[in-house]
CSV table of C-alpha atoms in Angstrom, one decimal:
chain,number,residue,atom,x,y,z
A,1,MET,CA,-211.0,-103.3,-25.5
A,2,CYS,CA,-212.8,-106.7,-25.6
A,3,HIS,CA,-214.9,-107.3,-28.8
A,4,ASN,CA,-218.0,-109.4,-29.5
A,5,VAL,CA,-218.2,-111.9,-26.6
A,6,SER,CA,-220.3,-114.1,-28.8
A,7,VAL,CA,-217.4,-114.7,-31.0
A,8,LYS,CA,-216.0,-118.0,-29.4
A,9,ARG,CA,-213.7,-119.5,-32.1
A,10,ILE,CA,-211.2,-117.4,-34.1
A,11,ALA,CA,-208.5,-118.2,-36.3
A,12,ILE,CA,-205.5,-116.0,-37.6
A,13,PHE,CA,-204.4,-116.7,-41.1
A,14,GLY,CA,-201.4,-114.7,-41.7
A,15,GLY,CA,-199.1,-114.6,-44.8
A,16,THR,CA,-197.6,-112.4,-47.4
A,17,PHE,CA,-200.4,-113.0,-49.8
A,18,ASN,CA,-198.1,-111.6,-52.5
A,19,PRO,CA,-200.5,-112.2,-54.2
A,20,VAL,CA,-203.5,-113.9,-52.7
A,21,HIS,CA,-204.3,-117.0,-54.8
A,22,THR,CA,-207.2,-119.6,-54.8
A,23,GLU,CA,-205.7,-122.1,-52.4
A,24,HIS,CA,-205.5,-119.3,-49.8
A,25,VAL,CA,-209.2,-118.8,-50.0
A,26,LYS,CA,-209.8,-122.7,-50.1
A,27,THR,CA,-207.7,-123.3,-47.0
A,28,ALA,CA,-209.5,-120.6,-45.1
A,29,ILE,CA,-212.9,-122.0,-46.0
A,30,SER,CA,-211.8,-125.6,-44.9
A,31,ALA,CA,-210.6,-124.0,-41.6
A,32,ILE,CA,-214.0,-122.3,-41.2
A,33,ASP,CA,-215.7,-125.7,-41.7
A,34,GLU,CA,-213.4,-127.9,-39.9
A,35,LEU,CA,-212.7,-126.0,-36.8
A,36,LYS,CA,-216.2,-124.7,-36.6
A,37,LEU,CA,-215.0,-120.9,-36.6
A,38,ASP,CA,-217.0,-117.8,-35.8
A,39,LYS,CA,-214.5,-115.6,-37.5
A,40,ILE,CA,-211.1,-116.1,-39.4
A,41,PHE,CA,-208.9,-113.0,-39.7
A,42,ILE,CA,-206.7,-112.8,-42.9
A,43,VAL,CA,-203.6,-111.0,-41.6
A,44,PRO,CA,-201.1,-109.9,-44.4
A,45,THR,CA,-197.5,-109.2,-43.2
A,46,PHE,CA,-195.8,-106.1,-43.7
A,47,LEU,CA,-192.5,-107.6,-44.0
A,48,PRO,CA,-192.1,-111.4,-43.3
A,49,PRO,CA,-189.0,-112.3,-41.1
A,50,HIS,CA,-188.0,-115.3,-43.2
A,51,LYS,CA,-188.5,-114.0,-47.0
A,52,ASN,CA,-186.2,-111.6,-49.0
A,53,VAL,CA,-188.6,-110.7,-51.7
A,54,LEU,CA,-190.2,-107.3,-51.2
A,55,PRO,CA,-194.0,-107.8,-51.4
A,56,ALA,CA,-196.4,-105.5,-53.4
A,57,LYS,CA,-197.8,-102.4,-51.8
A,58,SER,CA,-199.7,-102.8,-48.5
A,59,ALA,CA,-202.8,-101.3,-50.1
A,60,ASP,CA,-202.7,-103.4,-53.1
A,61,ARG,CA,-202.5,-106.6,-51.1
A,62,ILE,CA,-205.4,-105.5,-49.0
A,63,ASN,CA,-207.6,-104.7,-52.0
A,64,MET,CA,-206.6,-107.9,-53.6
A,65,LEU,CA,-207.6,-109.9,-50.4
A,66,LYS,CA,-210.9,-108.1,-50.1
A,67,ILE,CA,-211.8,-109.0,-53.7
A,68,ALA,CA,-210.6,-112.9,-53.2
A,69,PHE,CA,-212.3,-113.2,-49.9
A,70,LYS,CA,-215.6,-111.1,-50.8
A,71,GLY,CA,-217.8,-114.3,-50.8
A,72,VAL,CA,-216.5,-115.7,-47.6
A,73,GLU,CA,-218.9,-114.6,-45.1
A,74,LYS,CA,-216.8,-115.3,-41.8
A,75,ALA,CA,-213.6,-114.0,-43.2
A,76,GLU,CA,-212.3,-110.6,-42.4
A,77,ILE,CA,-209.3,-108.7,-43.6
A,78,SER,CA,-207.0,-107.3,-41.0
A,79,ASP,CA,-204.4,-104.6,-41.4
A,80,PHE,CA,-203.0,-105.0,-38.1
A,81,GLU,CA,-199.5,-106.0,-39.1
A,82,LEU,CA,-199.5,-103.6,-41.9
A,83,LEU,CA,-200.2,-100.8,-39.9
A,84,ASN,CA,-197.4,-101.9,-37.5
A,85,GLU,CA,-195.0,-101.9,-40.3
A,86,GLY,CA,-191.4,-103.4,-39.7
A,87,LYS,CA,-191.0,-107.1,-39.6
A,88,SER,CA,-194.0,-109.1,-38.6
A,89,TYR,CA,-193.9,-111.5,-35.7
A,90,SER,CA,-196.6,-114.0,-34.9
A,91,TYR,CA,-196.4,-113.7,-31.2
A,92,ILE,CA,-197.4,-110.0,-31.2
A,93,THR,CA,-200.2,-110.8,-33.7
A,94,ALA,CA,-201.6,-113.8,-31.5
A,95,GLU,CA,-201.4,-111.6,-28.4
A,96,HIS,CA,-203.3,-108.9,-30.1
A,97,PHE,CA,-206.1,-111.0,-31.0
A,98,LYS,CA,-206.3,-112.7,-27.7
A,99,SER,CA,-206.6,-109.3,-26.0
A,100,LEU,CA,-209.4,-108.2,-28.3
A,101,TYR,CA,-211.5,-111.4,-28.0
A,102,GLN,CA,-210.8,-112.4,-24.3
A,103,GLY,CA,-212.4,-115.8,-23.5
A,104,ALA,CA,-212.4,-116.9,-27.2
A,105,GLU,CA,-210.5,-119.9,-28.3
A,106,ILE,CA,-207.8,-118.6,-30.8
A,107,PHE,CA,-206.3,-120.8,-33.5
A,108,MET,CA,-203.2,-119.8,-35.8
A,109,LEU,CA,-202.7,-121.4,-39.2
A,110,VAL,CA,-199.3,-122.4,-40.2
A,111,GLY,CA,-198.0,-124.4,-43.1
A,112,GLY,CA,-196.5,-127.7,-42.6
A,113,ASP,CA,-193.1,-126.4,-43.8
A,114,MET,CA,-193.3,-123.6,-41.2
A,115,LEU,CA,-194.1,-126.2,-38.5
A,116,LYS,CA,-190.6,-127.6,-38.7
A,117,ASP,CA,-189.1,-124.2,-38.3
A,118,PHE,CA,-191.5,-123.1,-35.4
A,119,LYS,CA,-188.7,-123.5,-32.7
A,120,THR,CA,-186.8,-120.6,-34.5
A,121,TRP,CA,-189.6,-118.3,-34.5
A,122,LYS,CA,-189.4,-115.3,-32.2
A,123,ASN,CA,-191.0,-116.3,-28.8
A,124,PRO,CA,-192.7,-119.5,-29.7
A,125,GLU,CA,-194.0,-120.1,-26.2
A,126,ARG,CA,-195.9,-116.8,-26.2
A,127,ILE,CA,-197.5,-117.7,-29.4
A,128,LEU,CA,-198.6,-121.0,-27.9
A,129,LYS,CA,-199.9,-119.4,-24.7
A,130,ALA,CA,-202.1,-117.1,-26.9
A,131,ALA,CA,-203.2,-119.6,-29.7
A,132,LYS,CA,-203.5,-123.2,-30.7
A,133,ILE,CA,-201.4,-124.0,-33.7
A,134,VAL,CA,-203.4,-125.5,-36.7
A,135,VAL,CA,-201.3,-127.1,-39.6
A,136,CYS,CA,-202.4,-126.6,-43.0
A,137,ARG,CA,-200.9,-129.2,-45.3
A,138,ARG,CA,-200.2,-129.0,-49.2
A,139,GLU,CA,-199.4,-131.4,-51.9
A,140,GLY,CA,-195.7,-132.4,-52.4
A,141,TYR,CA,-194.7,-131.5,-48.8
A,142,GLU,CA,-194.8,-134.3,-46.5
A,143,PHE,CA,-193.8,-134.0,-42.8
A,144,ASP,CA,-193.7,-136.7,-39.8
A,145,VAL,CA,-196.9,-135.8,-37.9
A,146,LYS,CA,-195.8,-138.2,-35.2
A,147,ALA,CA,-192.4,-136.8,-34.8
A,148,GLU,CA,-193.6,-133.2,-34.7
A,149,ARG,CA,-196.3,-134.0,-32.0
A,150,GLU,CA,-193.5,-135.5,-29.9
A,151,TYR,CA,-191.3,-132.8,-30.4
A,152,PHE,CA,-194.1,-130.2,-29.6
A,153,SER,CA,-195.1,-132.2,-26.4
A,154,ASP,CA,-191.3,-132.5,-25.3
A,155,VAL,CA,-190.4,-128.9,-25.9
A,156,PHE,CA,-193.6,-126.8,-25.4
A,157,GLY,CA,-195.8,-129.2,-23.5
A,158,LYS,CA,-198.5,-128.5,-26.4
A,159,ASP,CA,-200.3,-130.3,-29.3
A,160,PHE,CA,-201.4,-129.1,-32.6
A,161,THR,CA,-204.3,-129.8,-35.1
A,162,VAL,CA,-203.9,-130.7,-38.5
A,163,LEU,CA,-206.6,-129.7,-41.2
A,164,ASN,CA,-208.0,-132.8,-43.3
A,165,TYR,CA,-207.7,-130.4,-46.3
A,166,VAL,CA,-204.6,-130.9,-48.4
A,167,GLY,CA,-203.9,-127.8,-50.5
A,168,LYS,CA,-202.5,-128.0,-54.1
A,169,THR,CA,-198.9,-126.7,-54.4
A,170,VAL,CA,-199.0,-123.1,-55.6
A,171,SER,CA,-195.6,-121.4,-56.4
A,172,SER,CA,-195.9,-117.6,-55.7
A,173,THR,CA,-192.8,-117.1,-57.6
A,174,GLU,CA,-194.5,-118.6,-60.7
A,175,ILE,CA,-197.5,-116.5,-60.3
A,176,ARG,CA,-195.5,-113.2,-59.9
A,177,THR,CA,-193.4,-114.2,-63.0
A,178,TYR,CA,-196.5,-114.7,-65.1
A,179,LEU,CA,-198.2,-111.7,-63.9
A,180,ALA,CA,-195.2,-109.5,-64.8
A,181,PHE,CA,-195.4,-110.7,-68.2
A,182,GLY,CA,-199.0,-109.9,-68.5
A,183,ILE,CA,-200.1,-113.6,-68.5
A,184,LYS,CA,-202.9,-115.0,-66.3
A,185,PRO,CA,-201.4,-117.6,-64.1
A,186,GLN,CA,-203.4,-120.7,-62.7
A,187,GLY,CA,-204.5,-120.0,-59.1
A,188,ILE,CA,-205.4,-116.4,-59.6
A,189,ASP,CA,-209.1,-115.4,-59.4
A,190,SER,CA,-210.2,-113.6,-62.6
A,191,GLU,CA,-211.2,-110.4,-60.6
A,192,VAL,CA,-208.0,-110.3,-58.8
A,193,PHE,CA,-206.1,-110.7,-62.1
A,194,ALA,CA,-208.1,-107.7,-63.5
A,195,TYR,CA,-207.3,-105.5,-60.7
A,196,ILE,CA,-203.4,-106.6,-60.9
A,197,LYS,CA,-203.5,-105.5,-64.6
A,198,GLU,CA,-205.4,-102.3,-64.1
A,199,ASN,CA,-203.1,-101.2,-61.1
A,200,GLY,CA,-199.9,-102.5,-62.5
A,201,VAL,CA,-199.2,-104.2,-59.2
A,202,TYR,CA,-196.6,-106.6,-60.6
A,203,ALA,CA,-195.1,-104.2,-63.3
A,204,PRO,CA,-192.5,-105.7,-65.7
A,205,ASP,CA,-188.9,-104.4,-65.4
A,206,LEU,CA,-186.9,-103.3,-68.4
A,207,TYR,CA,-186.0,-106.9,-69.3
A,208,GLN,CA,-189.5,-108.4,-69.0
A,209,ARG,CA,-191.0,-105.7,-70.9
A,210,TYR,CA,-188.4,-106.2,-73.8
A,211,ILE,CA,-189.3,-110.0,-73.8
A,212,SER,CA,-193.1,-109.1,-73.7
A,213,GLU,CA,-192.9,-107.0,-76.6
A,214,ARG,CA,-190.8,-109.2,-78.9
A,215,LEU,CA,-191.8,-112.8,-78.3
A,216,PRO,CA,-194.9,-114.6,-78.9
A,217,GLU,CA,-197.1,-115.7,-76.0
A,218,LYS,CA,-195.8,-119.4,-76.3
A,219,ARG,CA,-192.2,-118.4,-76.0
A,220,ILE,CA,-193.0,-115.9,-73.1
A,221,ILE,CA,-194.6,-118.6,-71.2
A,222,HIS,CA,-191.5,-120.8,-71.7
A,223,THR,CA,-189.4,-118.0,-70.7
A,224,ALA,CA,-191.3,-117.6,-67.5
A,225,ASN,CA,-191.1,-121.3,-66.7
A,226,VAL,CA,-187.4,-121.2,-67.2
A,227,ILE,CA,-187.2,-118.4,-64.7
A,228,VAL,CA,-189.4,-120.5,-62.1
A,229,CYS,CA,-187.2,-123.6,-62.8
A,230,ALA,CA,-183.9,-121.8,-62.2
A,231,LEU,CA,-184.9,-119.6,-59.2
A,232,LYS,CA,-186.0,-122.9,-57.4
A,233,LYS,CA,-182.3,-123.9,-57.3
A,234,ALA,CA,-180.7,-120.5,-56.9
A,235,LYS,CA,-180.4,-120.6,-53.1
A,236,GLU,CA,-179.3,-124.2,-52.9
A,237,LEU,CA,-176.5,-123.5,-55.5
A,238,LYS,CA,-175.6,-120.2,-53.6
A,239,LEU,CA,-176.2,-118.1,-56.6
A,240,ASP,CA,-177.3,-114.6,-56.7
A,241,TYR,CA,-181.2,-114.5,-57.0
A,242,GLU,CA,-181.2,-111.5,-59.5
A,243,LYS,CA,-178.3,-112.8,-61.7
A,244,VAL,CA,-180.4,-115.9,-62.0
A,245,ARG,CA,-183.6,-114.3,-62.8
A,246,ILE,CA,-181.9,-111.8,-65.4
A,247,ALA,CA,-180.2,-114.7,-67.2
A,248,ALA,CA,-183.2,-116.8,-67.4
A,249,THR,CA,-185.3,-113.9,-68.4
A,250,LEU,CA,-182.9,-113.0,-71.4
A,251,HIS,CA,-181.9,-116.6,-72.5
A,252,ASP,CA,-184.2,-116.3,-75.5
A,253,CYS,CA,-184.3,-112.6,-76.0
A,254,ALA,CA,-183.0,-112.9,-79.6
A,255,LYS,CA,-184.8,-116.1,-80.5
A,256,TYR,CA,-186.8,-114.6,-83.5
A,257,ASP,CA,-184.1,-111.9,-84.4
A,258,ASP,CA,-182.1,-112.1,-87.7
A,259,TYR,CA,-178.6,-111.8,-86.7
A,260,LYS,CA,-177.8,-109.9,-90.1
A,261,ALA,CA,-179.9,-107.0,-88.8
A,262,TYR,CA,-177.2,-106.2,-86.1
A,263,ALA,CA,-174.2,-104.6,-88.1
A,264,ASP,CA,-171.9,-104.8,-85.0
A,265,PHE,CA,-172.6,-108.5,-84.5
A,266,THR,CA,-170.1,-111.1,-85.6
A,267,LEU,CA,-171.3,-114.6,-85.6
A,268,PRO,CA,-168.4,-117.2,-84.9
A,269,SER,CA,-167.8,-119.7,-87.6
A,270,ASP,CA,-169.6,-123.3,-87.5
A,271,VAL,CA,-172.3,-122.0,-85.2
A,272,PRO,CA,-175.4,-124.1,-86.3
A,273,PRO,CA,-178.7,-122.3,-87.0
A,274,PRO,CA,-180.3,-123.6,-83.6
A,275,VAL,CA,-177.5,-122.0,-81.5
A,276,VAL,CA,-177.3,-118.6,-83.3
A,277,HIS,CA,-180.0,-117.1,-81.2
A,278,ALA,CA,-178.0,-117.8,-78.0
A,279,PHE,CA,-174.9,-116.1,-79.2
A,280,LEU,CA,-177.0,-113.1,-80.6
A,281,GLY,CA,-178.8,-113.2,-77.4
A,282,ALA,CA,-175.8,-112.3,-75.4
A,283,PHE,CA,-174.8,-109.5,-77.8
A,284,VAL,CA,-178.5,-108.0,-77.4
A,285,ALA,CA,-178.3,-108.4,-73.6
A,286,GLU,CA,-175.0,-106.4,-73.6
A,287,LYS,CA,-175.3,-103.9,-76.4
A,288,VAL,CA,-179.2,-103.2,-76.3
A,289,LEU,CA,-180.2,-103.8,-72.7
A,290,GLY,CA,-176.9,-102.8,-71.0
A,291,VAL,CA,-176.1,-106.1,-69.2
A,292,THR,CA,-172.4,-106.1,-68.3
A,293,ASP,CA,-172.1,-109.1,-66.0
A,294,LYS,CA,-170.0,-111.6,-67.8
A,295,GLU,CA,-171.6,-114.6,-66.0
A,296,ILE,CA,-175.0,-113.6,-67.0
A,297,LEU,CA,-173.8,-113.1,-70.8
A,298,ASP,CA,-172.1,-116.3,-70.9
A,299,ALA,CA,-175.2,-118.2,-69.3
A,300,ILE,CA,-177.3,-116.7,-72.3
A,301,ARG,CA,-174.5,-117.4,-74.8
A,302,TYR,CA,-174.1,-121.1,-74.0
A,303,HIS,CA,-177.7,-122.1,-72.7
A,304,THR,CA,-178.2,-124.0,-76.0
A,305,SER,CA,-174.9,-125.5,-76.7
A,306,GLY,CA,-173.2,-125.7,-73.4
A,307,LYS,CA,-169.4,-125.6,-73.4
A,308,ALA,CA,-166.4,-127.0,-71.4
A,309,GLU,CA,-165.7,-125.2,-67.9
A,310,MET,CA,-169.1,-123.7,-67.4
A,311,SER,CA,-170.1,-121.5,-64.5
A,312,THR,CA,-172.7,-122.9,-62.1
A,313,LEU,CA,-175.0,-120.1,-63.5
A,314,SER,CA,-174.6,-121.3,-67.1
A,315,LYS,CA,-175.2,-124.8,-66.1
A,316,LEU,CA,-178.4,-123.8,-64.3
A,317,ILE,CA,-179.9,-121.9,-67.4
A,318,PHE,CA,-178.8,-124.8,-69.6
A,319,VAL,CA,-180.7,-127.3,-67.5
A,320,ALA,CA,-183.7,-125.0,-66.6
A,321,ASP,CA,-184.1,-124.5,-70.4
A,322,MET,CA,-184.3,-128.3,-71.1
A,323,ILE,CA,-186.7,-129.2,-68.2
A,324,GLU,CA,-189.0,-126.3,-67.5
A,325,LYS,CA,-192.6,-127.6,-66.9
A,326,GLY,CA,-193.6,-127.0,-70.5
A,327,ARG,CA,-191.2,-129.4,-71.9
A,328,ASN,CA,-192.8,-132.8,-72.7
A,329,TYR,CA,-190.3,-134.9,-74.7
A,330,VAL,CA,-189.6,-138.6,-73.6
A,331,GLY,CA,-187.3,-138.8,-70.5
A,332,VAL,CA,-187.8,-135.4,-69.2
A,333,GLU,CA,-189.7,-136.4,-66.1
A,334,GLU,CA,-186.5,-138.4,-65.2
A,335,LEU,CA,-184.3,-135.4,-65.6
A,336,ARG,CA,-186.9,-133.4,-63.4
A,337,ALA,CA,-186.5,-136.0,-60.7
A,338,GLU,CA,-182.7,-135.9,-61.0
A,339,TYR,CA,-182.9,-132.1,-60.7
A,340,GLU,CA,-184.7,-132.4,-57.3
A,341,LYS,CA,-182.0,-134.9,-56.1
A,342,ASP,CA,-178.6,-133.9,-57.5
A,343,PHE,CA,-178.1,-130.9,-59.5
A,344,GLU,CA,-174.6,-131.8,-61.2
A,345,SER,CA,-175.9,-135.3,-62.1
A,346,CYS,CA,-178.8,-133.8,-63.7
A,347,PHE,CA,-176.8,-131.4,-65.7
A,348,ARG,CA,-174.6,-134.1,-67.0
A,349,LEU,CA,-177.7,-136.2,-67.9
A,350,CYS,CA,-179.0,-133.1,-69.7
A,351,LEU,CA,-175.9,-132.9,-71.7
A,352,LYS,CA,-176.1,-136.7,-72.5
A,353,GLU,CA,-179.7,-136.1,-73.6
A,354,GLU,CA,-178.9,-133.2,-75.9
A,355,VAL,CA,-176.2,-135.0,-77.9
A,356,ALA,CA,-178.2,-138.1,-78.0
A,357,HIS,CA,-181.0,-136.1,-79.5
A,358,LEU,CA,-178.7,-134.4,-82.0
A,359,ILE,CA,-177.3,-137.8,-83.1
A,360,ASN,CA,-180.9,-139.5,-83.4
A,361,LYS,CA,-182.0,-136.5,-85.6
A,362,LYS,CA,-178.6,-136.7,-87.7
A,363,GLU,CA,-178.0,-133.0,-87.0
A,364,TYR,CA,-174.6,-131.2,-86.9
A,365,ILE,CA,-173.3,-131.2,-83.5
A,366,TYR,CA,-171.6,-127.8,-82.6
A,367,ALA,CA,-168.0,-128.1,-81.5
A,368,GLU,CA,-168.8,-126.5,-78.1
A,369,THR,CA,-171.4,-129.1,-77.3
A,370,LEU,CA,-168.9,-131.9,-78.0
A,371,ASN,CA,-166.3,-130.1,-75.9
A,372,ALA,CA,-169.0,-129.9,-73.0
A,373,TYR,CA,-169.8,-133.4,-73.4
A,374,ASP,CA,-166.2,-134.6,-73.4
A,375,TYR,CA,-165.4,-132.5,-70.3
A,376,TYR,CA,-168.3,-133.3,-68.2
A,377,VAL,CA,-169.7,-136.6,-69.4
A,378,LYS,CA,-166.8,-138.6,-70.6
A,379,ASP,CA,-164.3,-137.6,-68.0
A,380,GLN,CA,-167.2,-137.5,-65.2
A,381,ARG,CA,-165.8,-134.3,-63.9
A,382,SER,CA,-167.7,-131.4,-62.6
């Protein structure tokens, strides 16, 4: 069935929208203006082919989109992919709207990062037969437009359009992490946030609830930032996503506890006061929260001091704790830059920074920290 023939220019804006954020809305408005659209369809996927994180319930994502886009006159929320269930493929969606609006010019919005992988999508030729590709750029992600145009021309005999608007980088992982702790993240509309809280869309798990109930907001935000920082490297370091998430979530779980209140806990000798919470945290994670994974427990136990022969997970939590985005000491930007380039080098630099900081403050340096320094920095082994 062909729809309104007066609608001549249509865009399809697909995505997980888990959850919808302000940059999604700004991108859609920019597309309406730049492409002179009659209508833009916001199409949440049921299950994206390229992502492993299960999204929020379909009904909640639809409701959040309706709230976020209620002031955008030419935007319409479509449940086409949600109703089809299964993995969502762009060629099916493009052909669906092409059949509904015969004779209309169809545009499909894609991110610059997706453009590079477009050749791996299912039936890319069918997408290009039904729709014209429009690339949405964002800060921090550069791609060679000329090279991609040449590739598109050589492989598909097609071109693409690039929106002038450059969106701010928004981390959905960061947003969901903040939401699970009940904290309003940047980039989430106030009404959308109210809906999320009221309906428990991103409800906390056992560990997140424990942290939320025991730590002050400032420390909860630090914990959330450590989680986001660590998860950013999990795939590259071939680490289990959930193990990274749990270790990062619980690394400060005993930060404000008195170890003497735990009758079964024995503090090793010579542990300085700033390190006590890490050892106690591993105890609480195991005995109170039921964590049995030795790697996770070790990552919590040594996230402050380090030690010789650390697992990659332990190194990651040690580093993330030092360089998460809330830290603002002199030299942290250099450490963050190294984190992007070379993780092992960043880890060694973090150890050097830790020891230099303790020496500068004339504080006692724990034996395990010196062991780590000797093992990784002096000997340059990893």
